[in-house]
Amino acid sequence: MALHTYPSHSCKMKKSQIDILPEYFDYYINLNEDIELGTAFDRSVEEIDGLNLHLLKAIGLRTYAEGKWTVHKIIQHLTDWERIWCYRTIVAARKEGTVPEGLEQDIMARNSNADELTLEQLLTELRTVRIATKAMFDSFNMDILQTNCRFYTYEMSVLAIGFSIIGHQLHHFKVIDEKYRPLAPAHQDN
């Protein structure tokens, strides 16, 4: 399914146009190439669509170590956190003034029902949220993208948040590839 793209000056901003890389989140941001934000969002959807569903199903609910999340929970985590980041972004973009608190990801994962859902459901939801996120960022002008957001103990620009969202997915997809792929039976890796 093709993404609808709309004219946007803001999504033409590149990673290198982030004025200050926020500590901790700089890791996620730097996983991105120095490309336009809109292109990065498009590629992230292509990566979701390109996941090897057969392989992920073969991995099932296995984890590579005790206490680690299943692939199902990782995908749910990506969706949950993207929604949280979108809330933080819109609060800052609209200059509402609220400073959102930090949240505990392990509590959220423990209380999700991700392992009861199919991978198709989880990936459809992630893809849908990502397209909505891209549409939100497409609507921002350059002034909004350069607006600083403050939440918990961190501060970063809206542009940095966009690249952080995409980098978060890049990080977790790399973990799935490196740590979970070996859990699938050898003949399932096609």
Tab-separated table of N, CA and C in Angstrom, residues 71-157:
chain	number	residue	atom	x	y	z
A	71	VAL	N	9.208	-11.061	20.897
A	71	VAL	CA	9.085	-10.191	19.723
A	71	VAL	C	7.737	-9.482	19.752
A	72	HIS	N	6.698	-10.180	20.182
A	72	HIS	CA	5.369	-9.571	20.286
A	72	HIS	C	5.411	-8.329	21.185
A	73	LYS	N	6.059	-8.481	22.341
A	73	LYS	CA	6.132	-7.356	23.284
A	73	LYS	C	7.018	-6.230	22.758
A	74	ILE	N	8.047	-6.564	22.006
A	74	ILE	CA	8.887	-5.517	21.403
A	74	ILE	C	8.059	-4.686	20.433
A	75	ILE	N	7.281	-5.342	19.611
A	75	ILE	CA	6.461	-4.608	18.635
A	75	ILE	C	5.410	-3.768	19.360
A	76	GLN	N	4.791	-4.327	20.399
A	76	GLN	CA	3.823	-3.547	21.176
A	76	GLN	C	4.512	-2.358	21.837
A	77	HIS	N	5.713	-2.571	22.344
A	77	HIS	CA	6.497	-1.492	22.962
A	77	HIS	C	6.746	-0.362	21.955
A	78	LEU	N	7.118	-0.707	20.734
A	78	LEU	CA	7.332	0.321	19.709
A	78	LEU	C	6.066	1.142	19.494
A	79	THR	N	4.935	0.481	19.410
A	79	THR	CA	3.660	1.170	19.203
A	79	THR	C	3.301	2.037	20.405
A	80	ASP	N	3.402	1.478	21.600
A	80	ASP	CA	3.067	2.226	22.818
A	80	ASP	C	3.922	3.479	22.940
A	81	TRP	N	5.239	3.310	22.766
A	81	TRP	CA	6.132	4.454	22.950
A	81	TRP	C	5.970	5.492	21.862
A	82	GLU	N	5.637	5.044	20.670
A	82	GLU	CA	5.390	6.034	19.611
A	82	GLU	C	4.175	6.887	19.951
A	83	ARG	N	3.146	6.273	20.478
A	83	ARG	CA	1.968	7.043	20.893
A	83	ARG	C	2.326	8.044	21.997
A	84	ILE	N	3.142	7.606	22.941
A	84	ILE	CA	3.564	8.493	24.026
A	84	ILE	C	4.378	9.659	23.466
A	85	TRP	N	5.298	9.356	22.558
A	85	TRP	CA	6.109	10.426	21.962
A	85	TRP	C	5.241	11.389	21.150
A	86	CYS	N	4.239	10.885	20.489
A	86	CYS	CA	3.341	11.769	19.727
A	86	CYS	C	2.577	12.697	20.667
A	87	TYR	N	2.145	12.176	21.803
A	87	TYR	CA	1.480	13.028	22.792
A	87	TYR	C	2.433	14.121	23.259
A	88	ARG	N	3.643	13.729	23.611
A	88	ARG	CA	4.631	14.715	24.063
A	88	ARG	C	4.897	15.751	22.973
A	89	THR	N	4.980	15.289	21.749
A	89	THR	CA	5.266	16.183	20.628
A	89	THR	C	4.154	17.196	20.429
A	90	ILE	N	2.922	16.748	20.428
A	90	ILE	CA	1.812	17.670	20.156
A	90	ILE	C	1.635	18.662	21.297
A	91	VAL	N	1.884	18.239	22.528
A	91	VAL	CA	1.815	19.155	23.667
A	91	VAL	C	2.842	20.272	23.481
A	92	ALA	N	4.052	19.907	23.077
A	92	ALA	CA	5.100	20.910	22.869
A	92	ALA	C	4.820	21.771	21.640
A	93	ALA	N	4.402	21.126	20.558
A	93	ALA	CA	4.156	21.865	19.321
A	93	ALA	C	3.056	22.905	19.481
A	94	ARG	N	2.082	22.596	20.309
A	94	ARG	CA	0.967	23.524	20.529
A	94	ARG	C	1.209	24.429	21.733
A	95	LYS	N	2.401	24.304	22.316
A	95	LYS	CA	2.826	25.166	23.433
A	95	LYS	C	1.820	25.171	24.588
A	96	GLU	N	1.317	23.991	24.911
A	96	GLU	CA	0.316	23.850	25.966
A	96	GLU	C	0.933	24.071	27.347
A	97	GLY	N	2.192	23.720	27.520
A	97	GLY	CA	2.868	24.016	28.772
A	97	GLY	C	3.029	22.862	29.731
A	98	THR	N	2.328	21.768	29.539
A	98	THR	CA	2.460	20.614	30.411
A	98	THR	C	3.798	19.931	30.151
A	99	VAL	N	4.438	19.479	31.200
A	99	VAL	CA	5.677	18.722	31.056
A	99	VAL	C	5.357	17.270	31.400
A	100	PRO	N	5.231	16.408	30.380
A	100	PRO	CA	4.873	15.011	30.650
A	100	PRO	C	5.928	14.299	31.488
A	101	GLU	N	5.458	13.427	32.361
A	101	GLU	CA	6.321	12.630	33.229
A	101	GLU	C	6.970	11.504	32.432
A	102	GLY	N	7.996	10.916	33.001
A	102	GLY	CA	8.585	9.717	32.437
A	102	GLY	C	7.725	8.509	32.784
A	103	LEU	N	7.869	7.453	32.032
A	103	LEU	CA	7.097	6.235	32.251
A	103	LEU	C	8.042	5.044	32.326
A	104	GLU	N	7.591	3.983	32.951
A	104	GLU	CA	8.406	2.782	33.107
A	104	GLU	C	8.005	1.745	32.065
A	105	GLN	N	8.889	1.509	31.122
A	105	GLN	CA	8.593	0.611	30.002
A	105	GLN	C	8.360	-0.830	30.441
A	106	ASP	N	9.054	-1.300	31.472
A	106	ASP	CA	8.869	-2.687	31.901
A	106	ASP	C	7.491	-2.913	32.519
A	107	ILE	N	6.993	-1.944	33.238
A	107	ILE	CA	5.625	-2.042	33.778
A	107	ILE	C	4.626	-2.111	32.634
A	108	MET	N	4.829	-1.256	31.634
A	108	MET	CA	3.920	-1.254	30.483
A	108	MET	C	3.965	-2.586	29.744
A	109	ALA	N	5.164	-3.124	29.522
A	109	ALA	CA	5.294	-4.409	28.815
A	109	ALA	C	4.659	-5.534	29.617
A	110	ARG	N	4.888	-5.528	30.912
A	110	ARG	CA	4.334	-6.576	31.784
A	110	ARG	C	2.806	-6.560	31.764
A	111	ASN	N	2.224	-5.396	31.592
A	111	ASN	CA	0.774	-5.265	31.622
A	111	ASN	C	0.130	-5.221	30.243
A	112	SER	N	0.914	-5.492	29.221
A	112	SER	CA	0.328	-5.567	27.882
A	112	SER	C	-0.146	-6.997	27.643
A	113	ASN	N	-1.002	-7.151	26.691
A	113	ASN	CA	-1.449	-8.495	26.306
A	113	ASN	C	-0.866	-8.858	24.937
A	114	ALA	N	0.310	-8.320	24.640
A	114	ALA	CA	0.911	-8.502	23.321
A	114	ALA	C	1.100	-9.965	22.948
A	115	ASP	N	1.449	-10.799	23.908
A	115	ASP	CA	1.693	-12.209	23.591
A	115	ASP	C	0.418	-12.953	23.220
A	116	GLU	N	-0.737	-12.348	23.470
A	116	GLU	CA	-2.022	-12.952	23.085
A	116	GLU	C	-2.446	-12.534	21.680
A	117	LEU	N	-1.777	-11.541	21.125
A	117	LEU	CA	-2.151	-11.004	19.820
A	117	LEU	C	-1.306	-11.651	18.726
A	118	THR	N	-1.840	-11.654	17.519
A	118	THR	CA	-1.068	-12.183	16.394
A	118	THR	C	-0.047	-11.144	15.953
A	119	LEU	N	0.990	-11.624	15.322
A	119	LEU	CA	1.987	-10.700	14.770
A	119	LEU	C	1.357	-9.784	13.725
A	120	GLU	N	0.409	-10.330	12.972
A	120	GLU	CA	-0.280	-9.496	11.976
A	120	GLU	C	-0.996	-8.324	12.640
A	121	GLN	N	-1.690	-8.597	13.758
A	121	GLN	CA	-2.368	-7.512	14.487
A	121	GLN	C	-1.374	-6.473	14.972
A	122	LEU	N	-0.301	-6.945	15.580
A	122	LEU	CA	0.691	-6.035	16.146
A	122	LEU	C	1.362	-5.182	15.074
A	123	LEU	N	1.708	-5.796	13.962
A	123	LEU	CA	2.379	-5.054	12.889
A	123	LEU	C	1.434	-4.099	12.180
A	124	THR	N	0.171	-4.493	12.045
A	124	THR	CA	-0.816	-3.589	11.453
A	124	THR	C	-0.992	-2.353	12.318
A	125	GLU	N	-1.051	-2.569	13.630
A	125	GLU	CA	-1.198	-1.437	14.539
A	125	GLU	C	0.028	-0.528	14.484
A	126	LEU	N	1.228	-1.116	14.517
A	126	LEU	CA	2.451	-0.319	14.444
A	126	LEU	C	2.493	0.490	13.154
A	127	ARG	N	2.167	-0.153	12.038
A	127	ARG	CA	2.179	0.533	10.734
A	127	ARG	C	1.175	1.680	10.719
A	128	THR	N	-0.010	1.442	11.255
A	128	THR	CA	-1.058	2.463	11.294
A	128	THR	C	-0.624	3.662	12.134
A	129	VAL	N	-0.056	3.377	13.290
A	129	VAL	CA	0.437	4.448	14.163
A	129	VAL	C	1.548	5.219	13.460
A	130	ARG	N	2.456	4.513	12.776
A	130	ARG	CA	3.559	5.176	12.085
A	130	ARG	C	3.059	6.109	10.979
A	131	ILE	N	2.063	5.672	10.241
A	131	ILE	CA	1.514	6.528	9.182
A	131	ILE	C	0.867	7.765	9.800
A	132	ALA	N	0.166	7.591	10.923
A	132	ALA	CA	-0.433	8.740	11.612
A	132	ALA	C	0.654	9.674	12.149
A	133	THR	N	1.733	9.102	12.657
A	133	THR	CA	2.851	9.918	13.147
A	133	THR	C	3.461	10.724	12.014
A	134	LYS	N	3.688	10.083	10.888
A	134	LYS	CA	4.241	10.788	9.728
A	134	LYS	C	3.321	11.917	9.303
A	135	ALA	N	2.013	11.678	9.288
A	135	ALA	CA	1.060	12.721	8.913
A	135	ALA	C	1.145	13.902	9.877
A	136	MET	N	1.302	13.620	11.173
A	136	MET	CA	1.437	14.698	12.144
A	136	MET	C	2.696	15.510	11.855
A	137	PHE	N	3.820	14.828	11.668
A	137	PHE	CA	5.069	15.539	11.387
A	137	PHE	C	5.003	16.283	10.056
A	138	ASP	N	4.312	15.714	9.063
A	138	ASP	CA	4.131	16.399	7.774
A	138	ASP	C	3.391	17.720	7.943
A	139	SER	N	2.550	17.806	8.972
A	139	SER	CA	1.748	19.019	9.169
A	139	SER	C	2.529	20.148	9.841
A	140	PHE	N	3.698	19.839	10.390
A	140	PHE	CA	4.476	20.841	11.113
A	140	PHE	C	5.308	21.693	10.163
A	141	ASN	N	5.348	22.983	10.444
A	141	ASN	CA	6.256	23.847	9.687
A	141	ASN	C	7.622	23.831	10.357
A	142	MET	N	8.569	24.553	9.779
A	142	MET	CA	9.944	24.527	10.297
A	142	MET	C	10.029	25.119	11.702
A	143	ASP	N	9.221	26.124	11.983
A	143	ASP	CA	9.235	26.710	13.331
A	143	ASP	C	8.825	25.678	14.372
A	144	ILE	N	7.799	24.908	14.054
A	144	ILE	CA	7.344	23.882	15.003
A	144	ILE	C	8.422	22.816	15.167
A	145	LEU	N	9.047	22.380	14.064
A	145	LEU	CA	10.071	21.340	14.166
A	145	LEU	C	11.266	21.792	14.998
A	146	GLN	N	11.489	23.087	15.059
A	146	GLN	CA	12.612	23.603	15.845
A	146	GLN	C	12.209	23.952	17.279
A	147	THR	N	10.927	23.767	17.608
A	147	THR	CA	10.441	24.015	18.968
A	147	THR	C	11.055	23.002	19.925
A	148	ASN	N	11.502	23.471	21.070
A	148	ASN	CA	12.052	22.567	22.074
A	148	ASN	C	10.941	22.010	22.944
A	149	CYS	N	11.046	20.715	23.222
A	149	CYS	CA	10.101	20.015	24.078
A	149	CYS	C	10.826	19.659	25.362
A	150	ARG	N	10.151	19.879	26.460
A	150	ARG	CA	10.712	19.475	27.750
A	150	ARG	C	9.776	18.454	28.373
A	151	PHE	N	10.340	17.356	28.812
A	151	PHE	CA	9.564	16.340	29.499
A	151	PHE	C	10.499	15.558	30.401
A	152	TYR	N	9.971	15.146	31.512
A	152	TYR	CA	10.745	14.410	32.495
A	152	TYR	C	12.052	15.169	32.704
A	153	THR	N	13.202	14.562	32.458
A	153	THR	CA	14.473	15.267	32.656
A	153	THR	C	15.153	15.599	31.334
A	154	TYR	N	14.452	15.443	30.234
A	154	TYR	CA	15.050	15.644	28.920
A	154	TYR	C	14.447	16.840	28.207
A	155	GLU	N	15.239	17.370	27.278
A	155	GLU	CA	14.744	18.431	26.403
A	155	GLU	C	15.307	18.181	25.015
A	156	MET	N	14.462	18.315	24.010
A	156	MET	CA	14.892	18.153	22.624
A	156	MET	C	13.893	18.825	21.705
A	157	SER	N	14.315	19.032	20.469
A	157	SER	CA	13.443	19.658	19.482
A	157	SER	C	12.437	18.647	18.947
